Amino acid sequence: MSITRRQVLAGLAGLGVVGLGATAGVRYWLGRPLFADTHDYELIAAPADLELVPGHQTPAWTYGGQAPGLELRSRQGDWLRVRFINHLPEPTTIHWHGIRLPLEMDGVPYVSQLPVLPGEYFDYRFLTQDAGTFWYHPHTSSAEQLGRGLVGPLIVEEAQPTGFEHERTLGLKTWHVDEQGAFTDFSVPRQAAREGTRGRLTTINGERLPVLELPAGHVVRLRILNLDNTVTYRLNLSEGDARLYALDGNPIAPRPLGKEYWLGPGMRIDLALRAPDDGREISLRNGPLRLATLRGLATSQPAGDWPAPLPPNPLSEPDLQTAETLSFNFEWAGALSSPVKTGGFTFWQINGQAWDINDKTCADRPIARLKLGQSYLFELRNMAQYQHPIHLHGMSFKVLASNRRKIEPYFTDTYLLGKNETAKVALVADNPGVWMFHCHVIDHMETGLMAAIEVV
Ligand code: C2O
Ligand code: CU
Ligand code: CU
């Protein structure tokens, strides 16, 4: 992982150019596109007090002055350029979850870049090859940084117009705050060894139990993102007519939402919902619990039909005839006498190897080396009674089969591996680099459940 100090120097030199410090004012909060049609953003991470609990302030960390962060947008086939400026009191990076990009832009400290120090900036720029609903977040001190609010949606619009005329982005997060809005522990070892540390205040776009007004009778694209560290939301819209159009950014043959969709941390769905009639309300729920009220509001436009399926993304189809099989066992390591090396806890491991977030050299010892261009079949085996949303950077994979449920094969970047489930997924190793492969329950990832996969 040869990273030079060049990036750091560039960052320091840049301070004069953008004129931060004394002159930093309101305009830096806007994170506005600098040139609207080339998707250039200036995005600042900085502390800001948010009123998550009415009448109380929460000392959040924000992207563009808000949490969830500013919604970034690009178009398929275009470049996205983001000048990222760190005004936090500690180093950070941005990882672009689900985006297939070159390693240097992947935002993993000491693997793809050096951390962006307070006062520095980093220019992220990459081609957005796939349309869909993605998101961004740091890959440093994740429990705290994501916990404090550094999570934001990244929408890549289809190259051609789709049949959707209306859309809404719904970012789900369950904050670790008490009744006064003060942060509670982002990570409790006892919980990290189990399902992960849960927050208590469930919000959509930072709001508890919002009421969303939708054009009555029209089909609306709901982009629902799980931006939470821990919680798997069991989404249902039982009173509404809703169809799934994409999973984790990748289009599928549309099908009814069904009884419930389990959206694990890091996962997204694109739903088409026929909005209720004027004045009628339906609930979006997590299991039995209401997340939001969706209310129909009369419009003068005539309602359209269900849109055609979304066009597929340009992903390579794995060749199962020649694919090499690799097994990955996700295990609890708490019972093993894993030495507490650098002060952290080790509760989880992949194939007997636990990642140590304090050891900068872990990525030098990848758990697997894949040959560029070759197809692979991964057998993902959950040996534990807690579920793991398994996520891979840099490449999308195709989910083929599970011993626990019926699978319509689909491409994704995150698969929710249920308790004691074994799943088969396949991919073409078509992106050279060292790619993180981890559970997206942040507590699990930070206590061992992460590895690097190298493609050469
Ligand atoms: Cu959302 Cu390592 O990623
Ligand atoms: Cu990712
Ligand atoms: Cu996990």
Coordinates of C-alpha atoms in Angstrom, one line a residue, residues 41-46 62-64 69-70 72 80-88 90-99 101-109 112-117 120-126 134-140 142 145-146 150-154 393:
Y41 CA -19.5 19.5 -5.3
E42 CA -17.7 21.0 -2.4
L43 CA -18.5 18.9 0.6
I44 CA -17.6 19.8 4.1
A45 CA -17.6 17.6 7.1
A46 CA -18.0 19.6 10.2
T62 CA -22.5 16.5 9.3
Y63 CA -21.8 16.5 5.6
G64 CA -22.9 19.9 4.2
G69 CA -25.6 14.4 4.6
L70 CA -26.3 16.4 1.5
L72 CA -25.1 14.0 -4.0
L80 CA -18.6 12.9 -10.2
R81 CA -16.2 15.3 -8.6
V82 CA -16.3 16.1 -5.0
R83 CA -13.8 18.3 -3.2
F84 CA -14.1 17.0 0.3
I85 CA -12.9 19.3 3.1
N86 CA -12.4 18.0 6.6
H87 CA -13.5 20.5 9.4
L88 CA -13.8 17.7 11.9
E90 CA -10.1 14.2 13.7
P91 CA -9.0 12.5 10.5
T92 CA -11.6 10.9 8.2
T93 CA -12.1 9.6 4.6
I94 CA -15.1 9.1 2.4
H95 CA -16.0 5.7 1.0
W96 CA -18.6 5.5 -1.8
H97 CA -20.7 2.5 -0.9
G98 CA -21.7 0.3 -3.8
I99 CA -19.8 2.4 -6.4
L101 CA -14.4 2.8 -8.9
P102 CA -10.6 2.8 -9.0
L103 CA -9.0 1.9 -5.7
E104 CA -7.5 5.4 -5.1
M105 CA -11.0 6.8 -4.8
D106 CA -12.4 4.1 -2.4
G107 CA -11.7 6.0 0.8
V108 CA -10.1 3.3 2.9
P109 CA -7.4 4.7 5.0
S112 CA -6.5 3.6 -0.9
Q113 CA -5.5 6.9 0.6
L114 CA -4.1 8.5 3.7
P115 CA -6.7 9.8 6.1
V116 CA -7.7 13.4 5.4
L117 CA -6.5 15.4 8.4
E120 CA -7.1 19.2 4.7
Y121 CA -9.1 18.5 1.6
F122 CA -9.2 15.6 -0.8
D123 CA -10.5 15.5 -4.3
Y124 CA -12.6 12.5 -5.1
R125 CA -13.4 12.0 -8.8
F126 CA -14.7 9.0 -10.5
F134 CA -25.9 4.5 -3.3
W135 CA -24.4 6.2 -0.3
Y136 CA -21.3 7.6 1.3
H137 CA -19.7 7.4 4.7
P138 CA -16.2 7.5 6.4
H139 CA -14.0 4.4 6.7
T140 CA -12.3 5.6 9.9
S142 CA -16.7 4.2 11.9
Q145 CA -18.2 8.9 12.8
L146 CA -21.2 7.2 11.2
L150 CA -21.6 11.1 8.7
V151 CA -23.8 9.2 6.3
G152 CA -25.3 10.5 3.1
P153 CA -27.2 9.4 0.0
L154 CA -25.5 9.3 -3.5
H393 CA -16.0 -2.9 -2.1

